[in-house]
Coordinates of C-alpha atoms in Angstrom, one line a residue:
Chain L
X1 CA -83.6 -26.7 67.0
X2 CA -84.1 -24.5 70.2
X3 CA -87.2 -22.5 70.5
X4 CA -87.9 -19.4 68.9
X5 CA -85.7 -20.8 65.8
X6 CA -86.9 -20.0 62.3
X7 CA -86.0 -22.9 60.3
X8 CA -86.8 -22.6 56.7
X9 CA -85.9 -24.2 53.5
X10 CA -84.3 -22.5 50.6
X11 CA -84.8 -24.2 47.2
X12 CA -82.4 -22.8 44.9
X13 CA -82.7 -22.5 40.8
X14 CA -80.0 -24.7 38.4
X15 CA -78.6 -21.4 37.1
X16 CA -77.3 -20.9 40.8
X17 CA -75.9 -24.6 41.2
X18 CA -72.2 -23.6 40.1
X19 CA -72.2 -21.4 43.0
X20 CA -73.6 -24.1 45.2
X21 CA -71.7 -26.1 44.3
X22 CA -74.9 -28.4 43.3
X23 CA -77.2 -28.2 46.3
X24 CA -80.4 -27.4 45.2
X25 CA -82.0 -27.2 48.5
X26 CA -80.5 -25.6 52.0
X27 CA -81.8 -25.2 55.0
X28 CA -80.6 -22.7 57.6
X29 CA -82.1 -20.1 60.1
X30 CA -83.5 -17.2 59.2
X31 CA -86.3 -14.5 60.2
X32 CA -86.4 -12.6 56.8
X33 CA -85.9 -12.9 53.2
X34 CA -83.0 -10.8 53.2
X35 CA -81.3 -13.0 56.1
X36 CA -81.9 -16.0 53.4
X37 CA -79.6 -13.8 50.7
X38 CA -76.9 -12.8 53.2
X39 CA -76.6 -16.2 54.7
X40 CA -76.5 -17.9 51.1
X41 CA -73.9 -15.4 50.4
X42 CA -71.9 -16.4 53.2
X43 CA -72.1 -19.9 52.6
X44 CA -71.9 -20.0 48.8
X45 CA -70.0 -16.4 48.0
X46 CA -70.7 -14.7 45.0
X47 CA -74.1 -15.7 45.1
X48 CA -75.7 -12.9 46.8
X49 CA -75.1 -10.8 43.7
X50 CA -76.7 -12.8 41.3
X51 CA -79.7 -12.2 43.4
X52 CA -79.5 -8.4 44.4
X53 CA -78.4 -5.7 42.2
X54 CA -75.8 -3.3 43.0
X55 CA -78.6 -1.2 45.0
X56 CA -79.0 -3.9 47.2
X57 CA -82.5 -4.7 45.4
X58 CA -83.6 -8.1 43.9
X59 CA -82.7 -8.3 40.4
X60 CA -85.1 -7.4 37.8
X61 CA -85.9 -11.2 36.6
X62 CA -85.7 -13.0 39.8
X63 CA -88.7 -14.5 41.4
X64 CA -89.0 -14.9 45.1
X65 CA -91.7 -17.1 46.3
X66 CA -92.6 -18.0 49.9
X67 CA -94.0 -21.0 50.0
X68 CA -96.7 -20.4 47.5
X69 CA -96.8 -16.6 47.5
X70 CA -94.7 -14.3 45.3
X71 CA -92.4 -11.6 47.5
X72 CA -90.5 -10.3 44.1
X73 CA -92.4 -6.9 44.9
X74 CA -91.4 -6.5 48.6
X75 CA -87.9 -5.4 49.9
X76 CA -86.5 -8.6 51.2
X77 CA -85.9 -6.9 55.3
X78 CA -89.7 -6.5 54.7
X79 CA -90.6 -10.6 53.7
X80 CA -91.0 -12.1 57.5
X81 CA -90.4 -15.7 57.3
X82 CA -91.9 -18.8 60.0
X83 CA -91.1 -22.0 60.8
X84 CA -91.3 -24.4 58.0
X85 CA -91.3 -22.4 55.4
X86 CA -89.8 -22.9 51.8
X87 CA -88.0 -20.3 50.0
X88 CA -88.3 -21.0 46.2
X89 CA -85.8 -18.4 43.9
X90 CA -86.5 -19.1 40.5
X91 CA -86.0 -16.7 36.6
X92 CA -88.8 -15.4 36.0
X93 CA -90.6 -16.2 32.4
X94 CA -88.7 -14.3 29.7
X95 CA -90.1 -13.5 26.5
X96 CA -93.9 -13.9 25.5
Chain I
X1 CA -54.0 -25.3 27.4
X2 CA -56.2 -28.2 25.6
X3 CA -55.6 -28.6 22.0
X4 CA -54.2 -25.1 21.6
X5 CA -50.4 -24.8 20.7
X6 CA -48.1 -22.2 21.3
X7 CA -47.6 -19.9 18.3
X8 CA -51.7 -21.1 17.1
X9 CA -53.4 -17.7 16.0
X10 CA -56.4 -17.5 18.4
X11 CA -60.0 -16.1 17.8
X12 CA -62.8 -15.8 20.5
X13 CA -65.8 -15.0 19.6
X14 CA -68.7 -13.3 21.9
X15 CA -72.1 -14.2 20.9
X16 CA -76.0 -14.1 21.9
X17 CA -76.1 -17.5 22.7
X18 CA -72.2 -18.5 24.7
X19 CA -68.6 -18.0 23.6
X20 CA -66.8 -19.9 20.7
X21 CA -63.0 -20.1 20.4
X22 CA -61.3 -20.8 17.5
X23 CA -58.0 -21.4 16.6
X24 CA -55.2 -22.5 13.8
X25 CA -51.8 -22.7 13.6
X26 CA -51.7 -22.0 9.6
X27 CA -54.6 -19.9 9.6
X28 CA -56.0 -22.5 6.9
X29 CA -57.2 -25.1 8.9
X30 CA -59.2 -23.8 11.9
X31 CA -60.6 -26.1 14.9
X32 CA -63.3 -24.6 17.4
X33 CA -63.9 -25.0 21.0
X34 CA -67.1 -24.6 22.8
X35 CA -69.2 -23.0 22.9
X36 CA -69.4 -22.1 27.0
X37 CA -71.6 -20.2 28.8
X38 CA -74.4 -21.7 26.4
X39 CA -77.3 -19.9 26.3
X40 CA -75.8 -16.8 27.7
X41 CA -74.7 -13.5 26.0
X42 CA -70.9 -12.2 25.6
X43 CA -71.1 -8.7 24.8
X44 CA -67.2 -9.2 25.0
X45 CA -64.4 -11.5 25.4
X46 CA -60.8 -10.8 24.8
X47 CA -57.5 -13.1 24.8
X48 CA -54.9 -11.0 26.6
X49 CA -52.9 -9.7 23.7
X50 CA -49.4 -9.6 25.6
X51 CA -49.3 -13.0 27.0
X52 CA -51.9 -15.1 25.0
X53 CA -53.1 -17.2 28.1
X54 CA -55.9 -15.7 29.5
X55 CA -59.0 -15.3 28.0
X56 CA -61.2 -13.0 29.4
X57 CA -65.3 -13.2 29.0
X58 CA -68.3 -10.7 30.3
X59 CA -70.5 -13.0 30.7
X60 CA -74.0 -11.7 31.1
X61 CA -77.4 -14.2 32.1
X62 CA -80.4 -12.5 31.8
X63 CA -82.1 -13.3 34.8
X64 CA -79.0 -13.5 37.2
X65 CA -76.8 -10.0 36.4
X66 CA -73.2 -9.6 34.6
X67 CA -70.3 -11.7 35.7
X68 CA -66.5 -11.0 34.6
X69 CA -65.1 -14.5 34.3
X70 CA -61.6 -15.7 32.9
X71 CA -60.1 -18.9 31.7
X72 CA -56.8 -19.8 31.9
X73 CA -56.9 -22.8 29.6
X74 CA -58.6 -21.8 26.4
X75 CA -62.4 -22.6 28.7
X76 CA -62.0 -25.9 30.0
X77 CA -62.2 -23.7 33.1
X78 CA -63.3 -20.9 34.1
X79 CA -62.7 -18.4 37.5
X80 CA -64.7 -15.9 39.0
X81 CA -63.5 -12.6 41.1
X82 CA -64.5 -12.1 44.5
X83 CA -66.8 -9.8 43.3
X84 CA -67.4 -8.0 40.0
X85 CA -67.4 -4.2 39.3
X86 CA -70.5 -3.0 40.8
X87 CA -71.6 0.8 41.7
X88 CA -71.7 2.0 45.2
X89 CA -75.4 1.4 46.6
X90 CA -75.9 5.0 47.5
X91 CA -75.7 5.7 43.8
X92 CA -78.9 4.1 43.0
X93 CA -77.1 2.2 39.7
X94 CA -76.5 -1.0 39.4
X95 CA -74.0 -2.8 36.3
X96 CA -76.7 -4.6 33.7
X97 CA -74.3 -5.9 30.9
X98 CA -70.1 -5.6 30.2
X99 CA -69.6 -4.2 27.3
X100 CA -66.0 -4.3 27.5
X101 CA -62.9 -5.7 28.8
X102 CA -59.0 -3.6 28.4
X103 CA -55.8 -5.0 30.1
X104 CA -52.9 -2.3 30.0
X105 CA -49.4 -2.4 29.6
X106 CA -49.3 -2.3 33.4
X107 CA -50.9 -5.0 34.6
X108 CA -54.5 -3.6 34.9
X109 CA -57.2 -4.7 34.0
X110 CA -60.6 -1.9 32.8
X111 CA -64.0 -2.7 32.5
X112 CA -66.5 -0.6 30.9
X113 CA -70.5 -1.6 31.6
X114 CA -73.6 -0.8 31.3
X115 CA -75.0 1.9 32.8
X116 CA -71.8 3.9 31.9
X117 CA -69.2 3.5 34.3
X118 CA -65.2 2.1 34.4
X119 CA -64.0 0.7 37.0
X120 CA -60.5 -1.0 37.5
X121 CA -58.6 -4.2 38.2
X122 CA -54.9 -4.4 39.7
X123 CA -55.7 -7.6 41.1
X124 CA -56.1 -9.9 37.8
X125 CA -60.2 -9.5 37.8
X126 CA -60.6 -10.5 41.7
X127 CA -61.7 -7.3 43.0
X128 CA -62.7 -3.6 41.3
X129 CA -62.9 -0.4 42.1
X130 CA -64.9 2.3 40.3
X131 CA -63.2 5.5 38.5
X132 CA -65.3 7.3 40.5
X133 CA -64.0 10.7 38.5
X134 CA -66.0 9.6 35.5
X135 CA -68.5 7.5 36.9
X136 CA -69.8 10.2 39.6
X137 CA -69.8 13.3 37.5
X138 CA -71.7 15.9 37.8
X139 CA -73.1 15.8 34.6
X140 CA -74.1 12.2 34.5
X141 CA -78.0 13.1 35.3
X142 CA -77.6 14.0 31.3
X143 CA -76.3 11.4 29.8
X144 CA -78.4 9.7 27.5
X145 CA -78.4 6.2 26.1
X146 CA -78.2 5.1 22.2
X147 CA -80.1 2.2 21.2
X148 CA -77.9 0.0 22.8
X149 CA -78.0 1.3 26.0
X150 CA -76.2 4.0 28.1
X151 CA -73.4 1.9 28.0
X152 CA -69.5 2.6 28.2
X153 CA -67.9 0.1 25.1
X154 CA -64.3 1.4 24.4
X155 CA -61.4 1.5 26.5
X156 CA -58.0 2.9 24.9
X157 CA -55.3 3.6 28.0
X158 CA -52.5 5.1 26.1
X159 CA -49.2 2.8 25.4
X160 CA -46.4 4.9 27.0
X161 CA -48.5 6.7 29.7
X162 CA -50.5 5.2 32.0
X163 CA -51.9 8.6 33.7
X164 CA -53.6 9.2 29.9
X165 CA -56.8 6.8 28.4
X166 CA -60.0 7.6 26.1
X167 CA -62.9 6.3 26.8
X168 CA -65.7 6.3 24.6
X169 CA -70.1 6.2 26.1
X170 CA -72.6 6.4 24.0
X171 CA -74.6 8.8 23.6
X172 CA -72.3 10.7 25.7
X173 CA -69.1 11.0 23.3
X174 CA -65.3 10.8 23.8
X175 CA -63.9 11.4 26.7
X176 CA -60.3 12.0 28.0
X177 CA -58.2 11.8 31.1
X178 CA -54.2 12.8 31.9
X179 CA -54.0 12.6 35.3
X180 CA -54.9 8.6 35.8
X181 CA -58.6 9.0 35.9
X182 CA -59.5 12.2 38.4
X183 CA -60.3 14.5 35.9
X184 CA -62.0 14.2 32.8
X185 CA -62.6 15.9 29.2
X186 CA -65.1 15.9 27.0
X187 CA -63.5 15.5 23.4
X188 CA -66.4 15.8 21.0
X189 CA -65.5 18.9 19.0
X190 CA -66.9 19.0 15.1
X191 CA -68.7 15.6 15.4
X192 CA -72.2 15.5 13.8
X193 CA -75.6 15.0 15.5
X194 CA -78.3 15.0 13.5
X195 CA -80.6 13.8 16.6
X196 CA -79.8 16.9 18.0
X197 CA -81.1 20.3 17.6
X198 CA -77.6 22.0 17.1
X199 CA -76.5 19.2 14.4
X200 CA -72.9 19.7 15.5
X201 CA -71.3 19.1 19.2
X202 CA -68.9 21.4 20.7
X203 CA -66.0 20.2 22.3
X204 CA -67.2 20.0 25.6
X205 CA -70.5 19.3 25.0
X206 CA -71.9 15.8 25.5
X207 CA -74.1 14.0 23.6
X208 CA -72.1 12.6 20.8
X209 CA -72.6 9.0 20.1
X210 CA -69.6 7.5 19.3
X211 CA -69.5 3.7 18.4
X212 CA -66.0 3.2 18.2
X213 CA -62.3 4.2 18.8
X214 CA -58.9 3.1 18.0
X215 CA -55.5 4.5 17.9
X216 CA -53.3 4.8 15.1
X217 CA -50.4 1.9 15.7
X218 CA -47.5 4.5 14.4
X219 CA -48.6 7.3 16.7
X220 CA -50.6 6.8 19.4
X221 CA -51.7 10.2 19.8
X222 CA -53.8 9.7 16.5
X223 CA -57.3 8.4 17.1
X224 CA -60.0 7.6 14.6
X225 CA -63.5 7.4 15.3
X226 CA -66.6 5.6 13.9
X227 CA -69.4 7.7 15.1
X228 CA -73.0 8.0 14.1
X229 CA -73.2 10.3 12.0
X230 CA -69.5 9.8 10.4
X231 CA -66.3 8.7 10.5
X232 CA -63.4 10.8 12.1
X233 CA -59.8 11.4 12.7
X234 CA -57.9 13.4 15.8
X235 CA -54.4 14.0 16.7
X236 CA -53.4 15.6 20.2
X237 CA -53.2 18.7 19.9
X238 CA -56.1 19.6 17.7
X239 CA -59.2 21.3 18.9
X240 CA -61.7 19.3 17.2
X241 CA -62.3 16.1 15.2
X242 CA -62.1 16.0 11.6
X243 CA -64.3 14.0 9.1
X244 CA -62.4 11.4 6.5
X245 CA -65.2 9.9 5.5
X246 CA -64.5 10.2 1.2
X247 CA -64.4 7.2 -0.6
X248 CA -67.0 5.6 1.8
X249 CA -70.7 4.4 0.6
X250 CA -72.0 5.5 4.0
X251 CA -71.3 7.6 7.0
X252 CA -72.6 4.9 9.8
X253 CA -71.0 1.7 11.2
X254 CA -70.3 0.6 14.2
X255 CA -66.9 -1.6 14.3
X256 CA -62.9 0.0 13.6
X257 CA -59.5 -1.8 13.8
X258 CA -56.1 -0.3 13.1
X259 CA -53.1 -2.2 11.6
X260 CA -51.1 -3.5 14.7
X261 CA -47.8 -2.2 12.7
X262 CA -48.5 0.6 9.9
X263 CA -49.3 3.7 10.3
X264 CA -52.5 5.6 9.0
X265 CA -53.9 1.6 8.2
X266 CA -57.5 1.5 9.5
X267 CA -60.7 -1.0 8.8
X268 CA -64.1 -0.3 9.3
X269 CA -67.2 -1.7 7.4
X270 CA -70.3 0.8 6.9
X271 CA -73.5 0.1 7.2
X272 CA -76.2 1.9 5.0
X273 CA -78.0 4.6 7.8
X274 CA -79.0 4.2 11.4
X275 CA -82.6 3.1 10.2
X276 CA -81.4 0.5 8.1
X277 CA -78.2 -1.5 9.6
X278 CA -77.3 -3.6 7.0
X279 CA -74.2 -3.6 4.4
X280 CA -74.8 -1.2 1.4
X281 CA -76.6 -3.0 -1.6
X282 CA -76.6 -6.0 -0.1
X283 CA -73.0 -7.0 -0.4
X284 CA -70.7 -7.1 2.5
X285 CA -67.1 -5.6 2.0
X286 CA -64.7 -3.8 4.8
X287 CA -63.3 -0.6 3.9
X288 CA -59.6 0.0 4.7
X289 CA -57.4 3.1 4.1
X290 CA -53.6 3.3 4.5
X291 CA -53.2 7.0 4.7
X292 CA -54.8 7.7 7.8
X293 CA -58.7 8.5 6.3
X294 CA -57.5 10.6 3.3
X295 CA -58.8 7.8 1.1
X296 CA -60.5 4.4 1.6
X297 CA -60.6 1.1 -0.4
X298 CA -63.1 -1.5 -1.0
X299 CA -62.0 -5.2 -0.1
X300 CA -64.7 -7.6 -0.8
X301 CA -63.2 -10.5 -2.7
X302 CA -64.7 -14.0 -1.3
X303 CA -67.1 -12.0 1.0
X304 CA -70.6 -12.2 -0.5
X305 CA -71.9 -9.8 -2.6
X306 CA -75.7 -10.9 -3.8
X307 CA -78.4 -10.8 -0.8
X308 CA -75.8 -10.2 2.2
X309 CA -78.0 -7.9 4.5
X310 CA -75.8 -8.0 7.3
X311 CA -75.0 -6.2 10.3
X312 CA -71.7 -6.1 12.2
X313 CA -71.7 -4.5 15.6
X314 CA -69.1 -2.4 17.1
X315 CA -66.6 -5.5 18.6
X316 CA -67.1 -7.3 15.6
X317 CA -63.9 -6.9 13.7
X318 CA -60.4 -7.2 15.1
X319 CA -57.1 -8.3 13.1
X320 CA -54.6 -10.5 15.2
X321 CA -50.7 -10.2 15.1
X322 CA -49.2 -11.7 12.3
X323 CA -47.7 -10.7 9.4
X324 CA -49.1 -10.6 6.5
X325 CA -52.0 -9.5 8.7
X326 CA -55.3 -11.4 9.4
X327 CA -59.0 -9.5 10.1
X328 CA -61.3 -11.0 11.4
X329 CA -65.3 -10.1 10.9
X330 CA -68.2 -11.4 13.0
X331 CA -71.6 -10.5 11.7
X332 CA -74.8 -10.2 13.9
X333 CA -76.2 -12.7 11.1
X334 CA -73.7 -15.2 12.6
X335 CA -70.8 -15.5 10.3
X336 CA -67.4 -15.4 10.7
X337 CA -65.6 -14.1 8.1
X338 CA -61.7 -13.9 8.2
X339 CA -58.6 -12.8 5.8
X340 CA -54.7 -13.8 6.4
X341 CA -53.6 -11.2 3.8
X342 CA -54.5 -8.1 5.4
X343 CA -58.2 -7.8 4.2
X344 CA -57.1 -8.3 0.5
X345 CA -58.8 -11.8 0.1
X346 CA -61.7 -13.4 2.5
X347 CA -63.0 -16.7 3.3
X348 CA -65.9 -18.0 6.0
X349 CA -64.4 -19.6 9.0
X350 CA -68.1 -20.2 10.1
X351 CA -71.6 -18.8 9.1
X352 CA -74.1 -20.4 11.0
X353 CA -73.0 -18.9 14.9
X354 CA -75.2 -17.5 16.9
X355 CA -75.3 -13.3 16.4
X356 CA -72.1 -12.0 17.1
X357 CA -71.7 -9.7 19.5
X358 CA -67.8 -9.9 19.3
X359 CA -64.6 -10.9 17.7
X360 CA -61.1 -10.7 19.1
X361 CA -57.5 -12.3 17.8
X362 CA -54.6 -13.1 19.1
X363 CA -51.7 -15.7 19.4
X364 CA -51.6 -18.4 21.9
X365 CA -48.5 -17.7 24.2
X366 CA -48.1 -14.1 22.8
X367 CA -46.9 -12.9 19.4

């Protein structure tokens, strides 16, 4: 890893596995949420619009966590990630 | 093509909770496959009428967006597009559910989704391009959704002319095209609205919530309508839409099909009011005429007629190819009823499915 590098970890939900074919969990380079979704894209296509919406916006009932922290309210360009961090995309809780 | 033979009369069934395929080759004896996608909705799969290979699905998660997906064995497997029909981003929509899925006689394939739009295949589903004339215009800011949704749910191009197609949005109404999708018509002339102040629409007035379309098999240019507020009939030509609903208990419903071969021969099943969706009296029965709306008949023998408060949604009936004619009714109470002698008799292929969002038939390898 040469300096400067963001290395995080992406942790990825079972509904996604098909398009992953199976990883769960990736790891790859990236400064902001939204370099995570185009670089998961580009490696697993198809999966960038389960995701983002048409708009270009995280889908309604998708849950973005940083580490511990919720980003589902933020624009993805606008979620800076660091070294180390972990990526969880998850559903969120339907129903009551 | 798994355990599905040639010549075997195919049903797929959409429903809440994955995508069921059935199939016979006596229409007797009926075997079933799946269900796939579990857990996910169908608002509407389709077995490609012409060839009866391909079976189409709009597959729709509700955390992850709709996907248009298509199996070429009867779902063992299943294929994806490159990417599905989506809305530009500057639009600021984005496609929640498919509500329906057309092939033509020419090879294309139409979607129609939810928030109102169609957009095109001539690629076999890999890419799609949006009928930007309909999906852009300027009047969109008043379209209004029904209680399903803004959504667009019928797709009829016309046999012999691929520059002419209806389309049908609630609560928008009927629209027409005859120049390949650049322009468009509003066709809603005479249709009642009792949500509306006026009552009635005018031709080109939008706001007419039509549930469902079909075209007479005899003469295309024919097209019946099961709207809201009542049933209708309209040949080219006329200015308006005319009401054929005497002989029916009720003026609402959602579902139509029309005889694959006979002209004037149409099915639909009422339902008692938009405030209570459920088959008059309690007994379920599908209502056919054979002289093109100028009088309807009651077929309800082997359907149930004591404590049936059921509700069929606008895909849920389709007949298939055959001859004597079969008709197929899926019920959002999960049954599956069926008749091989053109609605005259009934039996229940299954009655403990998921809700049934919709029904299509067909024959393996084309009729």
């Amino acid at each position: 890893m040469s300096e400067g590098e963001i290395r995080v970890r992406v942790m990825l939900p079972r509904a996604l596995l098909e398009y992953s074919g199976g990883e769960d969990s990736v790891e790859m380079t990236a400064g902001t949420l939204a370099e995570v979704i185009v670089q998961l894209n580009s490696r697993f296509p198809g999966i960038g619009e389960r995701i983002l919406d048409d708009r270009g916006q995280l889908r309604k009932f998708v849950h973005t966590f940083v580490n511990q922290d919720s980003v589902s309210h933020l624009e993805p360009e606008s979620v800076p990630l660091h070294p180390g961090d972990t990526v969880h995309i998850l559903p969120s809780v339907a129903g009551g | 093509m798994a355990d599905v033979r040639k010549g075997d009369t195919v049903i797929v069934v959409g429903t809440r909770k994955g995508l069921f395929i059935f199939h016979s080759g006596d229409r007797r004896n009926w075997k079933s496959r799946g269900p796939f996608f579990e857990g996910q909705t169908i608002k509407h799969a389709i077995l490609d009428p012409e060839e009866g290979r391909d079976v189409w699905a709009g597959v729709v998660t509700g955390h992850w967006g709709p996907t248009i997906q298509r199996s070429m064995d009867f779902g063992e497997s299943w294929i994806r597009g490159k990417r599905d029909p989506h809305f530009s981003k500057e639009s600021g929509l984005s496609v929640d559910r498919i509500w329906q899925i057309q092939p033509d006689l020419d090879g294309n394939l139409w979607a129609g989704v939810e928030p109102a739009g169609l957009f095109r295949s001539e690629d076999g589903g890999e890419t799609w391009a949006s009928v930007d004339g309909l999906n852009y215009r300027p009047d969109r800011r008043e379209w209004q959704p029904g209680a399903g949704g803004l959504c667009l749910h019928t797709i009829l191009p016309y046999p012999d002319d691929p520059r002419r197609m209806v389309v049908g949005i609630s609560a928008v109404g009927v629209l027409g095209t005859n120049d390949g999708g650049r322009s468009w018509r509003v066709m809603n002339g005479d249709v009642r609205a009792d949500f509306l102040p006026e009552k009635v629409t005018e031709e080109d007035q939008i706001g007419s919530c039509v549930h469902k379309i079909v075209r007479d098999s005899a003469n295309p240019a024919i097209l019946y309508q099961q709207n809201h507020c009542g049933v209708y009939r309209r040949q080219r030509g006329d200015p308006a839409w005319k009401a054929i609903e005497r002989g029916l208990p009720a003026t609402f419903g959602f579902p139509m099909a029309a005889h694959p071969r006979k002209a004037g021969t149409v099915y639909t099943v009422p339902l008692v009011s938009d405030f209570n969706r459920v088959t008059p009296g309690a007994s379920m029965a599908v209502y056919r005429t054979t002289n093109g709306g100028g009088s309807w008949e009651r077929l309800s023998t082997g359907l149930p007629q004591e404590g049936a408060y059921l509700t069929i949604l606008r895909e849920g009936m389709r007949t298939d190819q055959n001859d004597p004619l079969g008709v197929y009714v899926g019920t959002k109470n999960g049954q599956l009823y069926y008749s091989r002698d053109e609605g005259e008799s009934w039996e229940t292929m299954a009655d403990l499915l998921p809700p049934i969002q919709s029904v299509d038939a067909g024959v393996a390898g084309g009729p």
